[in-house]
Coordinates of C-alpha atoms in Angstrom, one line a residue:
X1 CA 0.0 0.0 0.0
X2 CA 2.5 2.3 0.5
X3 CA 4.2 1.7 -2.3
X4 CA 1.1 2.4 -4.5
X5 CA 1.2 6.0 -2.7
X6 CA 4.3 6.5 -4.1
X7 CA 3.4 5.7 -7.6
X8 CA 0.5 8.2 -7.2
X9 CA 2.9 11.1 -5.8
X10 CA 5.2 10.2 -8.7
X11 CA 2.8 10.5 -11.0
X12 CA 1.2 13.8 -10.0
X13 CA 4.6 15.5 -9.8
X14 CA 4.9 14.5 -13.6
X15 CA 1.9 16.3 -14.2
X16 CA 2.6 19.3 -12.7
X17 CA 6.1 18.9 -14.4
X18 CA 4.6 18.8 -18.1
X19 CA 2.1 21.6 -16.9
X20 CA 5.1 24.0 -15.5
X21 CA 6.8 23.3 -19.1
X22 CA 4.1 24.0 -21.3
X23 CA 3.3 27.2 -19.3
X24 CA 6.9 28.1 -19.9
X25 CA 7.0 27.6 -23.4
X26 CA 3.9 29.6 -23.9
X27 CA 5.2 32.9 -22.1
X28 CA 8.2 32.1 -24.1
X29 CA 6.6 32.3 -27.3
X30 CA 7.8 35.1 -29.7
X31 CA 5.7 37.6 -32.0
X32 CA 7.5 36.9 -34.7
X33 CA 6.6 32.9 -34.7
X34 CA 2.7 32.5 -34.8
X35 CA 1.9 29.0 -34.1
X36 CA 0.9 27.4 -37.3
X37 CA -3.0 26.7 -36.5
X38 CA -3.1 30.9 -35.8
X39 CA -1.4 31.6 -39.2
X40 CA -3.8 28.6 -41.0
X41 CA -7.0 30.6 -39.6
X42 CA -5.5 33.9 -41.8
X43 CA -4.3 32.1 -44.7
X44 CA -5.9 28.5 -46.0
X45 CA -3.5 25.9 -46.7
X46 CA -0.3 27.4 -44.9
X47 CA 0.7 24.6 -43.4
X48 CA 1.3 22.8 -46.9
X49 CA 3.1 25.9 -48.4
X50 CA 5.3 26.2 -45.2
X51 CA 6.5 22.5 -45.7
X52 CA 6.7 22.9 -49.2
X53 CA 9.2 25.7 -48.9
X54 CA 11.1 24.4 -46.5
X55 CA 11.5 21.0 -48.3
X56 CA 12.3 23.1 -51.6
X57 CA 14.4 25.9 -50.2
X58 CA 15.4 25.1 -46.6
X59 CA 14.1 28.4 -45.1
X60 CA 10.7 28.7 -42.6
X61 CA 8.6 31.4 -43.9
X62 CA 6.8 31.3 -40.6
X63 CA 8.6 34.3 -39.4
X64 CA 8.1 36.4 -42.4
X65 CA 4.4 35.6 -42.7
X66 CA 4.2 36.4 -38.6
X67 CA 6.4 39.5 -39.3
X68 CA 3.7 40.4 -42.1
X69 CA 0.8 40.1 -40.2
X70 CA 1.8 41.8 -37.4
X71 CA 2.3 44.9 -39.3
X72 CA -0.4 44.3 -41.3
X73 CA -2.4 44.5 -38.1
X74 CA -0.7 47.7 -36.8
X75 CA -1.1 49.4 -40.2
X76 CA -4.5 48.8 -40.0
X77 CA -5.4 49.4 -36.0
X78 CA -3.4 52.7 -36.5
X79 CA -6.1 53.8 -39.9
X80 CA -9.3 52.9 -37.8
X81 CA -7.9 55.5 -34.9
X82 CA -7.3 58.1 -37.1
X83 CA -10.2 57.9 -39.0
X84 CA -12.1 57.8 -35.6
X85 CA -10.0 60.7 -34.4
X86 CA -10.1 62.7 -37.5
X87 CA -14.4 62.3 -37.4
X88 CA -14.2 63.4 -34.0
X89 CA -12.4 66.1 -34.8
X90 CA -14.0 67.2 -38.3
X91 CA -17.7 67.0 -36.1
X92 CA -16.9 69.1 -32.9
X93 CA -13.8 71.6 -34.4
X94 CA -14.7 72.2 -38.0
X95 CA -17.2 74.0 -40.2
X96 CA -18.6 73.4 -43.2
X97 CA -20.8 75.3 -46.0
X98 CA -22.3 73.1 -48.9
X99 CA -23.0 74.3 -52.7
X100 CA -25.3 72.5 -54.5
X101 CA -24.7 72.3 -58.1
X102 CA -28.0 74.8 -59.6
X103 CA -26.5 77.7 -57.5
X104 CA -24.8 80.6 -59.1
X105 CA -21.9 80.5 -56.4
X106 CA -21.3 76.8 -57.3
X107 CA -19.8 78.0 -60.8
X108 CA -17.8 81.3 -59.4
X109 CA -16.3 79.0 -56.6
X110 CA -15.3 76.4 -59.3
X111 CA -13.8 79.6 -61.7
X112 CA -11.8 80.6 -58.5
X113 CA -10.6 77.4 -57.0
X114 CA -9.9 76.7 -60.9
X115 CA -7.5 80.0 -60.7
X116 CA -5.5 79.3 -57.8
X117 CA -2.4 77.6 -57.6
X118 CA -3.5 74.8 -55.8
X119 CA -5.2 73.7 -59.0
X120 CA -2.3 74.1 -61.2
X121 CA 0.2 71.9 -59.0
X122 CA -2.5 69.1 -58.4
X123 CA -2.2 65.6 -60.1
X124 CA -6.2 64.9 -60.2
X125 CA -7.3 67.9 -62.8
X126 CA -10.5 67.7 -64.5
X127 CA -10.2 68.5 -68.3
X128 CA -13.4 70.6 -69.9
X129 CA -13.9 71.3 -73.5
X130 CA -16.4 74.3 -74.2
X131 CA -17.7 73.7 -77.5
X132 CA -19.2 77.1 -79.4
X133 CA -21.6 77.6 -82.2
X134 CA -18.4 78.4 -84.3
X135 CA -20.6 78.4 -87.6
X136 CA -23.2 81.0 -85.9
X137 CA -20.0 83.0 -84.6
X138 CA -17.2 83.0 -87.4
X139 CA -15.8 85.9 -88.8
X140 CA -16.9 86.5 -92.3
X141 CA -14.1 88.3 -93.7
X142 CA -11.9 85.4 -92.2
X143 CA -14.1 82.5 -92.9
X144 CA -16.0 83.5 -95.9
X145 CA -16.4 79.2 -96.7
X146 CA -15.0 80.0 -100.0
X147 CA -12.1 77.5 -100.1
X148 CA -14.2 74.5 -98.4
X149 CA -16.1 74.7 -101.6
X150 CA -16.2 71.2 -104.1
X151 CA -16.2 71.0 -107.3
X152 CA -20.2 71.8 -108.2
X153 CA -19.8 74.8 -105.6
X154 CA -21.3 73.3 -102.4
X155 CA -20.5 74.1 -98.9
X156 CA -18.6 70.9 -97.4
X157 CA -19.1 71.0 -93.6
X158 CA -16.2 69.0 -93.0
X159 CA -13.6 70.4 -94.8
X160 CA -14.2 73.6 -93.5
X161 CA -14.5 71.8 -89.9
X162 CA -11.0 70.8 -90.0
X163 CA -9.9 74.1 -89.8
X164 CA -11.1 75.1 -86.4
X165 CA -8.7 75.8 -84.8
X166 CA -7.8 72.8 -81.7
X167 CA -8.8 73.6 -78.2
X168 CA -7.0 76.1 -76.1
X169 CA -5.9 74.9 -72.3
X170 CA -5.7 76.6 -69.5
X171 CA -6.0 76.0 -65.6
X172 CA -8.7 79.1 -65.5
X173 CA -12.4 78.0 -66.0
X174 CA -13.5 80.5 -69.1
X175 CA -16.4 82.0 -68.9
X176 CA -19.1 80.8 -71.3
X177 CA -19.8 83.8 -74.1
X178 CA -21.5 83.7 -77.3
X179 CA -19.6 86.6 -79.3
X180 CA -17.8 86.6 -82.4
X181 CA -14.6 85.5 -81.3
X182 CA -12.7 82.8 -82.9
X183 CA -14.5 79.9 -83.9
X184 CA -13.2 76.7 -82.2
X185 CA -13.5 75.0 -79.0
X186 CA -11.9 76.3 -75.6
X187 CA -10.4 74.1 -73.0
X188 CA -9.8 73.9 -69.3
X189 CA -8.8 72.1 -66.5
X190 CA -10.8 72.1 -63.1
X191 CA -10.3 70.6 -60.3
X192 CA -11.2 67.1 -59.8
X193 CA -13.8 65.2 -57.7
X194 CA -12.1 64.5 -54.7
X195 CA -10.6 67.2 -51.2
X196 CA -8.0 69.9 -51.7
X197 CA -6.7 72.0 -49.4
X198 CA -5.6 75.8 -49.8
X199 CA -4.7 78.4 -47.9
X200 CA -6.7 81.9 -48.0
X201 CA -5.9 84.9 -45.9
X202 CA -3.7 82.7 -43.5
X203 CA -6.6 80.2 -43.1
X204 CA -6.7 76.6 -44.1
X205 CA -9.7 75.5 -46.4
X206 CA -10.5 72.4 -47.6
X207 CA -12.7 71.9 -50.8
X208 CA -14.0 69.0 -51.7
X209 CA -15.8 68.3 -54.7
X210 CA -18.3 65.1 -54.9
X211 CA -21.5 64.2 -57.2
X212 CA -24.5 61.7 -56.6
X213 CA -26.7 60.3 -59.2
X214 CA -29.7 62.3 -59.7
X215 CA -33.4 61.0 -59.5
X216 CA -34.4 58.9 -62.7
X217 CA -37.0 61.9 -63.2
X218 CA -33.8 64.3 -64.4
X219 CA -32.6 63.1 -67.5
X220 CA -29.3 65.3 -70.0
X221 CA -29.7 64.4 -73.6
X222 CA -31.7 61.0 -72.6
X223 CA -29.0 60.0 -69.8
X224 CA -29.5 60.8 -66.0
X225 CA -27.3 63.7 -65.3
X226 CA -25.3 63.8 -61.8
X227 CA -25.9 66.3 -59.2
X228 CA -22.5 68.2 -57.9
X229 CA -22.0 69.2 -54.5
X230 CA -18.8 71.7 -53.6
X231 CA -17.9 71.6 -49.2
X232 CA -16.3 74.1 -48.0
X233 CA -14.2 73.2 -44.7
X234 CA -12.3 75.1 -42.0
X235 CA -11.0 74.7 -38.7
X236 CA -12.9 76.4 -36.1
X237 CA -16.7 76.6 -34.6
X238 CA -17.7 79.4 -36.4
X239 CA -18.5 79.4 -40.4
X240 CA -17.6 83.3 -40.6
X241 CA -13.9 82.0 -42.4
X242 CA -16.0 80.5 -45.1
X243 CA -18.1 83.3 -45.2
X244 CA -15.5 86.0 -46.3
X245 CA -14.0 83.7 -48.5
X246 CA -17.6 83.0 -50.2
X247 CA -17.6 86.8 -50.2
X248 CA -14.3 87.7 -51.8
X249 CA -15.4 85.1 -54.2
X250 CA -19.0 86.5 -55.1
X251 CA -17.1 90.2 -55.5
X252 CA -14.3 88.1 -57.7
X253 CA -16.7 87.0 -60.0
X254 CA -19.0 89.8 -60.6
X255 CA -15.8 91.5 -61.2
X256 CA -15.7 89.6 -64.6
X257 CA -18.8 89.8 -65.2
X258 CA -19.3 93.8 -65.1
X259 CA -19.2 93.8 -69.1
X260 CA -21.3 91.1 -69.6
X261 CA -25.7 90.0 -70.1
X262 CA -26.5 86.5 -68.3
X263 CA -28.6 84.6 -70.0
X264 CA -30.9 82.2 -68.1
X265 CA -33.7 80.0 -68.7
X266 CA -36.6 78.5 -66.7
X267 CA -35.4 74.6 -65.1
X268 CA -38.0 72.0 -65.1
X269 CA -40.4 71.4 -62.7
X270 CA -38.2 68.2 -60.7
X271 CA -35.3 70.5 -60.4
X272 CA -37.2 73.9 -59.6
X273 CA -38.2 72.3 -55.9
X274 CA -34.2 72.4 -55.4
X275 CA -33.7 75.9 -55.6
X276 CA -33.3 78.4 -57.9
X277 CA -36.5 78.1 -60.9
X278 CA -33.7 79.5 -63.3
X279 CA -30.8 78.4 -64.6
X280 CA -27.6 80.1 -66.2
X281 CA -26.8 79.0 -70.1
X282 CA -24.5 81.4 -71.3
X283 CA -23.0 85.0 -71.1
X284 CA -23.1 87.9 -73.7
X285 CA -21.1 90.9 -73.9
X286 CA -23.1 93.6 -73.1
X287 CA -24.2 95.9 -75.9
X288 CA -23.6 99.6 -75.8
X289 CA -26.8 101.7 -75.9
X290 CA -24.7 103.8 -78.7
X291 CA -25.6 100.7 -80.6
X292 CA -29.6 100.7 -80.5
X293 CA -31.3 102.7 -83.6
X294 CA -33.5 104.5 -81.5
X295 CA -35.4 107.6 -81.4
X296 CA -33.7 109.9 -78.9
X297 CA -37.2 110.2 -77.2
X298 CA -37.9 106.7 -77.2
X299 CA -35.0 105.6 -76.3
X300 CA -35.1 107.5 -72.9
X301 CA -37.8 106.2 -72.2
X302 CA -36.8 102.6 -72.5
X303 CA -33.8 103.5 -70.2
X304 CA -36.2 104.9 -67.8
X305 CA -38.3 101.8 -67.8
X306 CA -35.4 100.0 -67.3
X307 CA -33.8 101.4 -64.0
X308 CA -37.4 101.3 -62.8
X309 CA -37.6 97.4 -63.1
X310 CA -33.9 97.6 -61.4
X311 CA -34.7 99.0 -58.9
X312 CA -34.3 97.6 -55.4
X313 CA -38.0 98.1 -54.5
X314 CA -39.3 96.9 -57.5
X315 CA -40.1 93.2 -56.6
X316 CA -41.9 94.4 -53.4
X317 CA -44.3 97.0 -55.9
X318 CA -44.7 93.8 -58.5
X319 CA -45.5 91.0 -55.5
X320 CA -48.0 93.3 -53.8
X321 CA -50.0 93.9 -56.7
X322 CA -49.7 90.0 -57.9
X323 CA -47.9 90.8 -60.7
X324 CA -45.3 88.4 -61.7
X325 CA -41.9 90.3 -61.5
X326 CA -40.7 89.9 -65.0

């Protein structure tokens, strides 16, 4: 009997032995040497590749693939904290303004962010080709069509379309006009869809340029046209940054406008319950009065009639009679 106490004592104290080594060799295990059942769960069949490689080669890819993961997993436990951070942030110490696409200011922030020199050093650039009614607007004493004649005398289109002149880049947005300039097409670059950052009167701004598909009730030449949306970011509480800017911007642009007639025309009714009920086609230069063929006595009356419908209080005199101000 005693003897068979022994045996059991003996026994437990191998236990505890086996126990006290494997506990060992786990705290001993390094980083860089996943056990092989962890690095199977990540990637299928790495038990056969490790063996294969070390048959083949002699060299245990274990620590590379551990090494791999590992930073794998830091890279990508550092990018959720930052974006986390960086939302944070961008909620509770950052303003915004949005500009919807059927806005004025939507095209004269696009002409000045086109003007600055943050669009001329970026690498995403969006390329724009305004295309004119160069037959409606060519010069006759310069494009007279008589050398695109054939034989029998009649006007060929394409001959005499090969000799518009190619487009003309630059980093500015033009300004639409319909004058008698140059036939041909004029190109730009814009910026593209996507954040930039500049700097304005010591500030930091970021712009940020996106589009969503519009409703299936807004079609462009038979295709569903996008719908643009400009952001317009800053660091700080307070939206009075973007403000100026928007400011200087609107002042910038009328500016270069000073010379010239907007035309606009009425939007349907699905895009009227967006905003504006007109939208902007094209520019003119204005024509001088000197121009007109006018009696002098009708013609002062005209001008008269004119700064009356100008004037400031003129929509309040047209709305509370129920006449439409137009």
């Amino acid at each position: 009997m005693p003897h068979k106490r022994n045996i059991d004592f003996s026994s437990l104290l191998s236990s505890v032995n086996s126990s006290r080594d494997s506990n060992n060799g786990t705290q001993s295990l390094n980083l860089t040497e996943l056990p092989a059942n962890i690095l199977e769960a990540f990637i299928p069949g790495y038990s056969l590749i490790s063996r294969y490689a070390l048959d083949v080669f002699g060299f245990d890819i274990s620590i590379v693939v551990s090494i791999g993961l590992i930073i794998f997993a830091f890279v990508t436990s550092v990018q959720y904290l930052w974006d986390k951070a960086y939302t944070g942030f961008s909620t509770f110490c950052m303003s915004s303004v949005y500009i919807d696409d059927s806005d004025d200011l939507f095209n004269s922030v696009l002409e000045w962010i086109a003007a600055q020199r943050m669009s001329k050093i970026s690498r995403s650039v969006k390329a724009v080709t305004y295309r004119g009614s160069a037959w409606e607007e060519a010069n006759e004493d310069d494009h007279d069509g008589g050398e695109v004649l054939d034989e029998a005398g009649i006007f060929n289109f394409s001959k005499w379309a090969a000799r518009v002149p190619p487009p003309v880049w630059s980093t500015v947005r033009p300004i639409r006009i319909d004058s008698g300039s140059t036939p041909g097409v004029t190109g730009c670059t814009e910026p593209y869809y996507g954040r930039h950052r500049f700097w304005f009167q010591g500030k930091m701004f970021i712009f940020d340029r996106s589009r969503r598909a519009a409703s299936s009730s807004q079609y462009q030449y038979g295709r569903p046209s996008d719908e643009e949306l400009i952001e317009l970011t800053c660091v700080g509480r307070s939206t009075k940054p973007i403000r100026d800017l928007l400011d200087y911007v609107k002042i910038w642009s009328l500016d270069k406008e000073k010379a010239l007639t907007v035309i606009r025309r009425p939007v349907n009714k699905e895009r009227s319950r967006y905003g504006g009920v007109w939208s902007r086609v094209s520019s003119r230069p204005s024509r001088p009065m000197e121009t007109v063929v006018l009696e002098p006595e009708q013609k002062a009356r005209v001008l008269t009639d004119i700064n009356e419908y100008l004037h400031p209080s003129s929509p309040r005199w047209y709305a509370n009679r129920g006449i439409p101000y137009r």
